[in-house]
Amino acid sequence: MNTSETFNDHVMATYGRFPLTLVEGHGARVRDDAGREYLDFCMGIAACSLGHCHPRVVDAIREQAGKLLHVSNLYFTDNQGLLAKEINQNHVGLEGKIFFSNSGAEANDGLIKSARRYGHLKPQANGKPRFEVVTFKQSFHGRTLGSMSATGQAKIQQGFDPLLPGFRYLPYNDVAALEDSVKDETVAFLLEPLQGEGGVNVASKEFLEALAILCKKHDLLLMFDEVQAGFGRCGEAMAWRVNAPDIEPDGISWAKGMGGGVPIGCFWLNDRAVDEKGTKLSSLMGPGSHGSTYGGNPLVCAASLETLREIREQNLAKNAIKMEGRIRAEIASWKLPVVTEVRGLGLLLGIGLNPNLIPVSEGETCALKVVKSLMVKGLLLAPAGPETIRLLPPLNVTDAEIDEALALIKGVLSEFLPEQIS
Ligand SMILES: *Cc1c(COP(=O)(O)O)cnc(C)c1O
């Protein structure tokens, strides 16, 4: 029995999987069960930030696996503390505290719980807690009940109502819509500085700054979901710093790229004082308030620590900017009518496609059609919404790998010309 049959018999069909079984990977390349090699610019959806099986990460895992895999969070372990310090001092650059989870969705649930706690500490005028977290349309925050309810996309929520109450969705990047948007029960804003799944949309400097001012004015928490965009991918340690470096968020969530391929996430709360007594925001999540059996265990923290050190020591955020320039210049030079625009930052880029030039079959989007054609040619990409293909190469990708991928993309996209459609 082959792998896809075994899956169909035993694994829930929550994903529309491509007909490809991957067995091995090194750097920017993966190999399937027939021995065919692919250039991987999907990278586990931006999770393998150093490429597949980076020796530094593999060595760290091997060494830690022989020493201590897991103990309860009832005890201290070296790696978790070192990783939190590495994140705080070398990547966030602000004083705060971290809670480790196993995924991005859980990290966002942690931020949502933190916002609710804050709403108890700083209630409405009538004494009732504030609880509402405002998020944005086209956002993606995860699949748990909390993070799904925070996600501003009906297709993610369909069939799962009633959703967790206390969310409202505003249009993204719309400064005017922020006006009068704060209600008595509102306690926080949560957003991706760069929306990944929603189509690769970058928050403008104006929008981020207007939000920061609004949050200060109404004593709301400003929380960034950097699960996909953080840790060098967008050309800075943190994505919000690309356009609005002076903003100091109250909360941040991460996962994906921080693990270099192992399942780890976390959320961060600012150490700033929230009352005259000097109570720190980060202290709101005190003993007994939250937990995770596996969160931040020695194995995943060892892998994450080496991943983040490598990103920092090799200045891979800078490589992301350099490669962004190379990609944008090359695609612009094609002057292909099917390409509407290139959006994004660093190595989280979306190529917008003109759906009128791409004939699709029933139930297929033009992004999916292009992704499938590229897979056959030897390049793996992910769609981002119906009309955007997303490039997520490893942060240490080389000029030659970029050029190889772009040549394949050009070849496929050159097939879609205006005269072919009547
Ligand atoms: C992937 C993603 C999540 C969810 O992360 P999981 O690890 O899949 O739970 C949340 N937010 C953003 C921005 C993401 O891209």
Coordinates of C-alpha atoms in Angstrom, one line a residue, residues 209-392:
E209 CA 1.4 54.2 14.0
A210 CA -2.3 55.2 14.1
L211 CA -3.0 51.9 15.9
A212 CA -0.3 52.5 18.4
I213 CA -1.7 56.0 19.2
L214 CA -5.2 54.6 19.5
C215 CA -4.0 51.9 21.9
K216 CA -2.2 54.5 24.1
K217 CA -5.2 56.8 24.1
H218 CA -7.7 54.1 25.3
D219 CA -5.4 52.0 27.4
L220 CA -5.6 49.0 25.0
L221 CA -2.9 46.3 24.5
L222 CA -1.2 46.4 21.1
M223 CA -0.4 42.8 20.2
F224 CA 1.5 41.6 17.1
D225 CA 1.2 38.1 15.6
E226 CA 4.7 37.5 14.2
V227 CA 4.2 33.8 13.9
Q228 CA 5.1 33.7 10.2
A229 CA 6.8 37.1 9.7
G230 CA 9.2 37.2 12.7
F231 CA 12.8 36.4 13.2
G232 CA 14.5 37.8 10.2
R233 CA 12.1 36.7 7.5
C234 CA 11.0 40.2 6.6
G235 CA 14.4 41.8 6.7
E236 CA 14.5 42.9 10.3
A237 CA 14.5 40.8 13.5
M238 CA 10.8 41.6 13.8
A239 CA 8.4 42.4 10.9
W240 CA 6.8 45.5 12.5
R241 CA 10.2 47.1 12.8
V242 CA 10.5 47.3 9.0
N243 CA 7.9 50.0 8.7
A244 CA 7.4 51.3 12.2
P245 CA 10.6 50.6 14.2
D246 CA 9.7 52.9 17.1
I247 CA 6.5 51.1 18.1
E248 CA 6.7 49.2 21.4
P249 CA 4.1 46.4 21.4
D250 CA 2.5 45.0 24.6
G251 CA 2.4 41.5 23.3
I252 CA 3.9 39.4 20.5
S253 CA 3.4 35.8 19.3
W254 CA 5.8 33.7 17.4
A255 CA 6.2 30.1 16.1
K256 CA 7.1 28.8 12.6
G257 CA 10.6 30.1 11.8
M258 CA 11.8 30.2 15.4
G259 CA 12.0 26.5 15.5
G260 CA 14.0 25.8 12.4
G261 CA 11.6 22.8 11.8
V262 CA 10.7 21.7 15.3
P263 CA 7.3 22.4 16.8
I264 CA 7.7 25.4 19.1
G265 CA 5.9 28.7 19.6
C266 CA 5.8 31.4 22.3
F267 CA 4.2 34.6 23.3
W268 CA 5.8 37.6 24.9
L269 CA 4.5 40.3 27.2
N270 CA 6.1 43.7 27.9
D271 CA 7.6 44.4 31.3
R272 CA 6.2 47.9 31.3
A273 CA 4.3 49.0 34.4
V274 CA 0.5 49.1 34.1
D275 CA -0.3 50.9 37.4
E276 CA 1.1 53.3 40.0
K277 CA 2.3 50.3 42.0
G278 CA 4.6 49.3 39.2
T279 CA 2.8 46.1 38.3
K280 CA 4.4 44.7 35.2
L281 CA 2.1 43.7 32.3
S282 CA 4.1 40.5 32.0
S283 CA 3.3 39.6 35.6
L284 CA -0.4 39.3 34.9
M285 CA 0.1 35.7 33.8
G286 CA 1.2 34.5 37.2
P287 CA 1.5 31.1 38.8
G288 CA -1.4 28.9 37.8
S289 CA -2.7 31.2 35.1
H290 CA -1.5 29.2 32.1
G291 CA 0.5 26.1 31.2
S292 CA 1.7 23.6 28.7
T293 CA 3.1 20.1 29.3
Y294 CA 5.5 20.2 26.4
G295 CA 5.9 23.9 25.9
G296 CA 9.5 24.9 25.8
N297 CA 10.9 21.5 26.6
P298 CA 14.7 20.9 26.4
L299 CA 14.7 19.3 23.0
V300 CA 12.8 22.0 21.0
C301 CA 14.5 24.8 22.9
A302 CA 17.9 23.4 21.9
A303 CA 16.9 23.4 18.2
S304 CA 15.3 26.9 18.4
L305 CA 18.3 28.4 20.3
E306 CA 20.7 27.3 17.6
T307 CA 18.3 28.5 14.8
L308 CA 18.0 32.0 16.3
R309 CA 21.7 32.2 17.0
E310 CA 22.4 31.3 13.4
I311 CA 19.9 33.8 12.1
R312 CA 21.6 36.5 14.2
E313 CA 25.3 35.5 13.7
Q314 CA 25.0 35.2 9.9
N315 CA 22.8 38.3 9.7
L316 CA 20.3 36.4 7.7
A317 CA 17.7 39.2 7.9
K318 CA 20.1 41.2 5.7
N319 CA 20.3 38.3 3.3
A320 CA 16.5 38.4 3.2
I321 CA 16.6 42.0 2.1
K322 CA 19.3 41.4 -0.5
M323 CA 17.3 38.5 -2.0
E324 CA 14.1 40.5 -2.0
G325 CA 15.8 43.1 -4.2
R326 CA 17.1 40.4 -6.5
I327 CA 13.6 38.8 -6.8
R328 CA 11.8 42.1 -7.3
A329 CA 14.2 43.3 -10.0
E330 CA 14.1 40.0 -11.9
I331 CA 10.3 39.8 -11.9
A332 CA 9.9 43.4 -12.9
S333 CA 12.2 42.7 -15.9
W334 CA 9.8 40.0 -17.2
K335 CA 7.0 42.5 -17.8
L336 CA 4.6 39.6 -17.8
P337 CA 0.9 40.7 -18.0
V338 CA -0.1 37.9 -15.7
V339 CA 1.9 39.3 -12.8
T340 CA -0.2 42.1 -11.2
E341 CA 2.3 43.0 -8.5
V342 CA 4.9 41.7 -6.0
R343 CA 3.9 42.2 -2.4
G344 CA 5.6 41.5 0.9
L345 CA 8.8 42.1 2.7
G346 CA 12.2 40.3 2.7
L347 CA 11.6 36.6 2.0
L348 CA 7.9 36.6 2.7
L349 CA 6.8 37.6 -0.8
G350 CA 3.6 37.2 -2.8
I351 CA 3.3 37.3 -6.6
G352 CA -0.1 38.6 -7.4
L353 CA -1.7 36.9 -10.5
N354 CA -4.2 38.2 -12.9
P355 CA -7.0 35.6 -12.8
N356 CA -8.4 36.7 -16.1
L357 CA -5.3 35.3 -17.9
I358 CA -5.3 32.0 -16.2
P359 CA -7.9 29.4 -17.2
V360 CA -8.8 27.1 -14.3
S361 CA -10.9 24.0 -13.9
E362 CA -13.9 23.8 -11.5
G363 CA -13.0 24.4 -7.9
E364 CA -9.4 25.4 -8.6
T365 CA -7.9 28.8 -8.0
C366 CA -5.4 30.4 -10.3
A367 CA -2.8 30.3 -7.5
L368 CA -3.3 26.6 -7.0
K369 CA -3.0 26.0 -10.7
V370 CA 0.3 27.8 -10.9
V371 CA 1.6 26.1 -7.7
K372 CA 0.7 22.6 -9.2
S373 CA 2.5 23.5 -12.5
L374 CA 5.6 24.6 -10.7
M375 CA 5.6 21.4 -8.6
V376 CA 5.7 19.3 -11.7
K377 CA 8.7 21.4 -12.9
G378 CA 10.5 20.9 -9.6
L379 CA 9.7 24.0 -7.4
L380 CA 7.5 23.9 -4.3
L381 CA 5.6 27.0 -3.4
A382 CA 2.5 27.8 -1.3
P383 CA -0.5 29.7 -2.4
A384 CA -1.7 32.7 -0.2
G385 CA -5.3 33.2 -1.1
P386 CA -6.8 32.5 -4.5
E387 CA -4.7 34.9 -6.6
T388 CA -1.3 35.0 -5.0
I389 CA 1.6 32.6 -5.0
R390 CA 3.9 32.9 -2.0
L391 CA 7.7 32.6 -1.9
L392 CA 9.1 31.4 1.4

